[in-house]
Short mmCIF file of N, CA and C in Angstrom, two decimals:
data_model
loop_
_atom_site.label_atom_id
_atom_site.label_comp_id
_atom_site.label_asym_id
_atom_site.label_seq_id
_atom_site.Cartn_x
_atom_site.Cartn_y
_atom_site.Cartn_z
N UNK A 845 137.41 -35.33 38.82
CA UNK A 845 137.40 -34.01 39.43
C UNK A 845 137.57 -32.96 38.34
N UNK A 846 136.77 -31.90 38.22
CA UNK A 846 136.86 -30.92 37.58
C UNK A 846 137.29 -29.23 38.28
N UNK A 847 137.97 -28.77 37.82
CA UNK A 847 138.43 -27.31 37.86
C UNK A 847 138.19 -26.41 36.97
N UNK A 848 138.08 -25.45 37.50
CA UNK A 848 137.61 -24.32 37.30
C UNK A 848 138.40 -23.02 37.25
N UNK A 849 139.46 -22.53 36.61
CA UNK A 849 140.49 -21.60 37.01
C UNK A 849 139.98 -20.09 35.87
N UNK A 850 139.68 -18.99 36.95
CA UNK A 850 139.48 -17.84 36.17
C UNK A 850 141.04 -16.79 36.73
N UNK A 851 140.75 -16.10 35.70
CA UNK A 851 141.49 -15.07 35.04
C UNK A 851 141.18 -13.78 34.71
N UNK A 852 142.11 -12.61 34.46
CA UNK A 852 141.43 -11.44 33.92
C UNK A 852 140.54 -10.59 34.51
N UNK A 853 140.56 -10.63 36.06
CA UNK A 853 139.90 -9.49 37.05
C UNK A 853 141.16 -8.36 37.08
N UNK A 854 140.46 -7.52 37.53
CA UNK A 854 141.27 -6.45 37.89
C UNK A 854 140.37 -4.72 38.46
N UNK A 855 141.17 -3.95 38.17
CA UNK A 855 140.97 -2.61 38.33
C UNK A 855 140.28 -1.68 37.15
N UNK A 856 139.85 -1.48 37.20
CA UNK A 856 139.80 -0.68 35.98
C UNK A 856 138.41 1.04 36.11
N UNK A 857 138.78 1.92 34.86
CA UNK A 857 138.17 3.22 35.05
C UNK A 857 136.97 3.05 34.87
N UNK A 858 135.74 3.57 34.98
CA UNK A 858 134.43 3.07 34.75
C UNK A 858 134.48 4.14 32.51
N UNK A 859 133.97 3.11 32.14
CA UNK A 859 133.86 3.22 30.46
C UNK A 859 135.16 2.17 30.27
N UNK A 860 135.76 1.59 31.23
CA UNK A 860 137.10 0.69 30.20
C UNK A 860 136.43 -0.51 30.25
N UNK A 861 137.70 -1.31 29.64
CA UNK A 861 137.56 -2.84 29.53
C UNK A 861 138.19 -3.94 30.05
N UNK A 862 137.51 -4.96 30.04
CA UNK A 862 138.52 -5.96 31.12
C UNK A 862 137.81 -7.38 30.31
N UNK A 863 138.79 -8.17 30.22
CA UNK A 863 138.15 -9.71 29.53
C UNK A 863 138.63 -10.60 30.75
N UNK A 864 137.43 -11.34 30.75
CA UNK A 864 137.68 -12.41 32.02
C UNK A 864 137.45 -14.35 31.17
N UNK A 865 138.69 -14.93 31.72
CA UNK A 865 138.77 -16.32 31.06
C UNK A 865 138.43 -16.92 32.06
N UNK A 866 137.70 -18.21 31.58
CA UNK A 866 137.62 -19.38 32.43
C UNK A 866 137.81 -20.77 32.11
N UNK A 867 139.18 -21.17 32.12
CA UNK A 867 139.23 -22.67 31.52
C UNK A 867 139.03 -23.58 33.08
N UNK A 868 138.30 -25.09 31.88
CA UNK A 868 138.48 -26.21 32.46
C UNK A 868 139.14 -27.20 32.47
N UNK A 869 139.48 -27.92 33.59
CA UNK A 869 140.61 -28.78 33.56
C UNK A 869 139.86 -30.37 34.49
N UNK A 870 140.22 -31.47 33.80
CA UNK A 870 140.02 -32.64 34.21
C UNK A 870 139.02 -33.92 33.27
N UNK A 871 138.62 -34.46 33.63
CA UNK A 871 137.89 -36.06 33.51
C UNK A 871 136.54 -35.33 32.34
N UNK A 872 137.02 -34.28 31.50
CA UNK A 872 135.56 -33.98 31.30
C UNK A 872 135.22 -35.07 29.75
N UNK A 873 134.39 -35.08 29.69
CA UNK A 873 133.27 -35.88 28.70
C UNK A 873 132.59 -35.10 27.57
N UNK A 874 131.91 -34.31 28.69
CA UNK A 874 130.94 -33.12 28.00
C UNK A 874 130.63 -32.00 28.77
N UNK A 875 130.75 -31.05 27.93
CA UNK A 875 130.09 -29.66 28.26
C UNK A 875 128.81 -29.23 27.66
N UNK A 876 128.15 -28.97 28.63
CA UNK A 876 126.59 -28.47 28.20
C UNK A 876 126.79 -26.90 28.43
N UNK A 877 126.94 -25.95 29.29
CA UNK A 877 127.04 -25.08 29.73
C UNK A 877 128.34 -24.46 30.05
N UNK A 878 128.48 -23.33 30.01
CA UNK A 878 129.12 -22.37 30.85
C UNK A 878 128.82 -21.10 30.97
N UNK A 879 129.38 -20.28 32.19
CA UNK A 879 128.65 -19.23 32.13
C UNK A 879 129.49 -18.18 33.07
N UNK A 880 128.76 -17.15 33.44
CA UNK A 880 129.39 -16.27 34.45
C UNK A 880 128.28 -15.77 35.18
N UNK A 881 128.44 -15.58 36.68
CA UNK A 881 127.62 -14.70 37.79
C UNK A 881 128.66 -14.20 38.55
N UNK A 882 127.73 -12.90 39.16
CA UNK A 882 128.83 -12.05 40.07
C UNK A 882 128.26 -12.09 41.49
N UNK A 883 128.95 -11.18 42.27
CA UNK A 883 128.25 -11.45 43.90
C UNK A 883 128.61 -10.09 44.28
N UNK A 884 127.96 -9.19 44.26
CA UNK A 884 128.76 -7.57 44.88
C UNK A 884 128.11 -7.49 46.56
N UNK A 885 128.94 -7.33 47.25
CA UNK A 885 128.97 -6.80 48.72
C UNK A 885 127.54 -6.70 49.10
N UNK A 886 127.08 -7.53 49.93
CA UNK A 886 126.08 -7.59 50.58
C UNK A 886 124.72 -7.65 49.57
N UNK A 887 125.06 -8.39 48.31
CA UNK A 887 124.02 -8.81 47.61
C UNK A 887 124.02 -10.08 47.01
N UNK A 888 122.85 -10.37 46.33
CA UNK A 888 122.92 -12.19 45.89
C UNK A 888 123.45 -12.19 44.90
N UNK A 889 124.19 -13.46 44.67
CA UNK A 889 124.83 -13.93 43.37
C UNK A 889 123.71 -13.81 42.24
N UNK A 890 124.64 -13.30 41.04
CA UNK A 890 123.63 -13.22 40.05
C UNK A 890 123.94 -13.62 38.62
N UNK A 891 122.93 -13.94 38.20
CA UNK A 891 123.64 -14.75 36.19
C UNK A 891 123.76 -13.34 36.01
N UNK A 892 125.04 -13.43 34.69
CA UNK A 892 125.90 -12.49 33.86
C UNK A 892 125.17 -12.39 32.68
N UNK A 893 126.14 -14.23 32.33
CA UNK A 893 125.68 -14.49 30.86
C UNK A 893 125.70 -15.99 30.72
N UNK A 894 125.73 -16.72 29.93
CA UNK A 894 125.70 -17.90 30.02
C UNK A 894 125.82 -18.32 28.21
N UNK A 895 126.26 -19.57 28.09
CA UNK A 895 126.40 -19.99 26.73
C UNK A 895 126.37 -21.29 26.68
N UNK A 896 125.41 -21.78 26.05
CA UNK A 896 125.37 -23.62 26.19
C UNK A 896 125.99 -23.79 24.56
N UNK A 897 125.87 -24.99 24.74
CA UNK A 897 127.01 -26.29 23.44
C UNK A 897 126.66 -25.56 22.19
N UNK A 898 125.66 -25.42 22.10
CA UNK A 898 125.37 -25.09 20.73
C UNK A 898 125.74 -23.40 20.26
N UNK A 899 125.92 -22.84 21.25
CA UNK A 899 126.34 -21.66 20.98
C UNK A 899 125.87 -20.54 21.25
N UNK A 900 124.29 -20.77 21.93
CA UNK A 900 123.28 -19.90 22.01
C UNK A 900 123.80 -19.06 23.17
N UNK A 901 123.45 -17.75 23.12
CA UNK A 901 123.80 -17.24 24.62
C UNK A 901 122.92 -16.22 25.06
N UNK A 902 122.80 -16.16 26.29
CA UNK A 902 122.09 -15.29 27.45
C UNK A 902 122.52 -14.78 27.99
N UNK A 903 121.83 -13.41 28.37
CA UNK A 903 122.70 -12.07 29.07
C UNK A 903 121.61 -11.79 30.01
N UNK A 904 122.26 -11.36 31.07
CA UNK A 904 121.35 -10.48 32.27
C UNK A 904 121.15 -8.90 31.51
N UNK A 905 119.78 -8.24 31.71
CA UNK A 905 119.46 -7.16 30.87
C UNK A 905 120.66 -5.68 31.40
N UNK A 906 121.14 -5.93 32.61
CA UNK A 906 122.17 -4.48 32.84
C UNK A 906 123.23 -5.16 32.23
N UNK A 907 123.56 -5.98 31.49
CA UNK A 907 125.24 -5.97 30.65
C UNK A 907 124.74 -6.19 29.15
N UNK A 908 123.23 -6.15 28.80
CA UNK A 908 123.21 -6.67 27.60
C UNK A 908 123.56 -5.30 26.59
N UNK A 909 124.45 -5.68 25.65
CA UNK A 909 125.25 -4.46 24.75
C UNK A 909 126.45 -3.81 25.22
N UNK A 910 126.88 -4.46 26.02
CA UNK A 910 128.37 -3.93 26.61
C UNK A 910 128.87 -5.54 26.93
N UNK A 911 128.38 -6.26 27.62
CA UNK A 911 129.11 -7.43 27.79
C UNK A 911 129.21 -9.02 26.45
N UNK A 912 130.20 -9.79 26.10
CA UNK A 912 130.11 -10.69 25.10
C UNK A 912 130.03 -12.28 25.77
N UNK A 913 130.17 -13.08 26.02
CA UNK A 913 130.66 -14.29 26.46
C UNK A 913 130.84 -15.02 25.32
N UNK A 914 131.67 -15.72 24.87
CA UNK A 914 132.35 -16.50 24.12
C UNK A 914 133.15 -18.20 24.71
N UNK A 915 133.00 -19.01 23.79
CA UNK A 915 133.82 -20.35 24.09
C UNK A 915 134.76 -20.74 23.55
N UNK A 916 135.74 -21.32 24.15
CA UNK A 916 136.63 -22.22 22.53
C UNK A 916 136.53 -23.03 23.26
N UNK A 917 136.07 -24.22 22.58
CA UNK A 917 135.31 -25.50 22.86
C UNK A 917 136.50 -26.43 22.85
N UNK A 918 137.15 -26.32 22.32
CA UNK A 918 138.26 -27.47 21.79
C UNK A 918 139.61 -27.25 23.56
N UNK A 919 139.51 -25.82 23.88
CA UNK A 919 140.40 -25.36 25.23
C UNK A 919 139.49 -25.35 26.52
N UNK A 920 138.25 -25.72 25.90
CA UNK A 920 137.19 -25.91 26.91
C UNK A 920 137.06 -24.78 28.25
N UNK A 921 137.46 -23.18 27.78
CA UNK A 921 137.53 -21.82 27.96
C UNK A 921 136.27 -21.31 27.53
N UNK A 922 135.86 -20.65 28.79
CA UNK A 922 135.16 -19.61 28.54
C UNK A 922 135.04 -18.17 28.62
N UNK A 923 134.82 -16.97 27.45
CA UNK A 923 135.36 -16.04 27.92
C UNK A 923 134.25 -15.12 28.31
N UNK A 924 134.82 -14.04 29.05
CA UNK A 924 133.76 -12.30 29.34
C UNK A 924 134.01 -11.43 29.00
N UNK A 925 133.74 -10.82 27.81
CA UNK A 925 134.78 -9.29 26.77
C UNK A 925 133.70 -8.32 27.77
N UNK A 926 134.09 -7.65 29.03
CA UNK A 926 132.99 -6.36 29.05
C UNK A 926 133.83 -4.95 28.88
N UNK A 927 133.10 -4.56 28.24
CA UNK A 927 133.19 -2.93 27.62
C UNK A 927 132.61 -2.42 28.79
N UNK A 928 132.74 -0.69 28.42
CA UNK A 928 131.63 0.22 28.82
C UNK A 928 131.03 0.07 30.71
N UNK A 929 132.56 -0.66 31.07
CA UNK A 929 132.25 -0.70 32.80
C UNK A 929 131.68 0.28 33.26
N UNK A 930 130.61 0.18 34.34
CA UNK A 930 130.00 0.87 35.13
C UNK A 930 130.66 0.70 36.99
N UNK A 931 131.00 1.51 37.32
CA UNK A 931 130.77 1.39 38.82
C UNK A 931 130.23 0.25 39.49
N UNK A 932 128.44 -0.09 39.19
CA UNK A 932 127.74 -0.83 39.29
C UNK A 932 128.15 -2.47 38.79
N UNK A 933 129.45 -2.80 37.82
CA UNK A 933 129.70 -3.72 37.47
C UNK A 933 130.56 -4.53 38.72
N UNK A 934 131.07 -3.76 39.67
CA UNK A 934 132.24 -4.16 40.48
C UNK A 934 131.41 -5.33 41.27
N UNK A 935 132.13 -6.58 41.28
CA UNK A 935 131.55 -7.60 41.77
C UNK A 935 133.08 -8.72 41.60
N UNK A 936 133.17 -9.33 42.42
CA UNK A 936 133.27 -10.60 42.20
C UNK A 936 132.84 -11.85 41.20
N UNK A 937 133.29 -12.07 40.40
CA UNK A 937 132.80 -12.65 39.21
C UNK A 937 133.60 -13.97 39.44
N UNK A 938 132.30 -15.29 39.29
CA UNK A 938 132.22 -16.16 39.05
C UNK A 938 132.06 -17.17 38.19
N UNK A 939 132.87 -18.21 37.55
CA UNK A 939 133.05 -18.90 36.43
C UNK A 939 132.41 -20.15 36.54
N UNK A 940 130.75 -20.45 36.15
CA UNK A 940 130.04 -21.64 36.08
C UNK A 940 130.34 -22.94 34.79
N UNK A 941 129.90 -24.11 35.07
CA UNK A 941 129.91 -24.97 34.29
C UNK A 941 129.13 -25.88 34.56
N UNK A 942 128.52 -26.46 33.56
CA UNK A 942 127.83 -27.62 33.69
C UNK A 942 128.07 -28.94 32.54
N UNK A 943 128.75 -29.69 33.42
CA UNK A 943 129.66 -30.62 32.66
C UNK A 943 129.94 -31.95 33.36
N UNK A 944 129.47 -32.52 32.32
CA UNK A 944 129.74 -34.17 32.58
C UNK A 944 131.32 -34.90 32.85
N UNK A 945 131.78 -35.28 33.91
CA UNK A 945 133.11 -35.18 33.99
C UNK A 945 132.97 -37.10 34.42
N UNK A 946 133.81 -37.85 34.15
CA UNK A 946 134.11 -39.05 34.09
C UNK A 946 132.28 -39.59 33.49
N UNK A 947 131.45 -40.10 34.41
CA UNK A 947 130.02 -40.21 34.54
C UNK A 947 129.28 -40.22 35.29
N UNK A 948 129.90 -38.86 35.83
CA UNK A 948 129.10 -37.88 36.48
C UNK A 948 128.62 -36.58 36.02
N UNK A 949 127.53 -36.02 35.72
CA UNK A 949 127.03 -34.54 35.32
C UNK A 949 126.64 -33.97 36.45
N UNK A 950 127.59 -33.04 36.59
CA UNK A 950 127.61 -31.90 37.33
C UNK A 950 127.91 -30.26 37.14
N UNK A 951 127.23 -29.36 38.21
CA UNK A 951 127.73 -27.94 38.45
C UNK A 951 128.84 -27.67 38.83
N UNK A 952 129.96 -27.02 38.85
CA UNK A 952 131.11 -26.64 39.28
C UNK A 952 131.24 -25.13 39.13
N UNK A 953 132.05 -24.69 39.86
CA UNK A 953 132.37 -23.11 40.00
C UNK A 953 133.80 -22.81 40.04
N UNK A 954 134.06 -21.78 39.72
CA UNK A 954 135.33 -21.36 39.54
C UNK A 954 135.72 -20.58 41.11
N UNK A 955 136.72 -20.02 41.75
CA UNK A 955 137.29 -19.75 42.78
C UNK A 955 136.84 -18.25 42.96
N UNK A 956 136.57 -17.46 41.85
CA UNK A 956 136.12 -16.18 41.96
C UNK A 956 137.42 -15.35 41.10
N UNK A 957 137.01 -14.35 40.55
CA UNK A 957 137.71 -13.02 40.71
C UNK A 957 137.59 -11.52 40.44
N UNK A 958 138.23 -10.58 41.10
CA UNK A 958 137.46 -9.43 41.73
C UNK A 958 137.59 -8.99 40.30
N UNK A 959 136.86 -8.03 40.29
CA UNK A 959 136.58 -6.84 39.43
C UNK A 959 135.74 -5.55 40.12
N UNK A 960 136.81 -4.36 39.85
CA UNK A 960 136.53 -3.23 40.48
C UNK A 960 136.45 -2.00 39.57
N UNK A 961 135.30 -1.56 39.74
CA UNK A 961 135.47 -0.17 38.38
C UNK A 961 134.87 0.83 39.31
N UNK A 962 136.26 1.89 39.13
CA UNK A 962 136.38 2.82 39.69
C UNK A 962 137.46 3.87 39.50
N UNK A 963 136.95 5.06 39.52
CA UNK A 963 138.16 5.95 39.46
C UNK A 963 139.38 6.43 40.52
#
């Protein structure tokens, strides 16, 4: 069984900052992936950013230059540095993985957490 525990939502002014963690916990083997998507009120879940093993990473084009995603591989954490919040950022943010846990490879998700930018 694998878990998924995020961190680091909150409140915040639109231009501030907020870093969001996501460690994993359990049977894992390997990590290929991790990543982040959000879900704002009456719209579809959507990729953030994403970062596979090797280090490479992908951004959705409204966070690219304000948002970072980062790993420490060894705490098997993934992080979300976003700057330069917009209004438009407020979503529910979700902590993905794709990870081989005993010998099984699987998707897993994190529980959610809010993020609200607003004055």
């Amino acid at each position: 069984q694998v878990q998924l525990v995020e961190s680091g939502g909150g409140l915040v002014q639109p231009g501030g900052s907020l870093r969001l963690s996501c460690a994993a916990s359990g049977r894992i083997r390997s990590v290929y992936a991790m990543g982040w998507y959000r879900q704002a009120p009456g719209k579809q879940r959507e990729l953030v950013a994403t970062i596979i093993s090797s280090g490479s990473t992908n951004y959705a084009d409204s966070v690219k230059g304000r948002f970072t995603i980062s790993r420490d591989n060894a705490k098997i954490t993934v992080y979300l540095q976003m700057n330069s919040l917009k209004p438009e950022d407020t979503a529910v943010y979700y902590c993905n993985a794709d990870i081989t846990a005993a010998f099984t490879r699987g998707e897993y998700w994190g529980q959610g957490t809010q993020v609200t930018v607003s004055s």
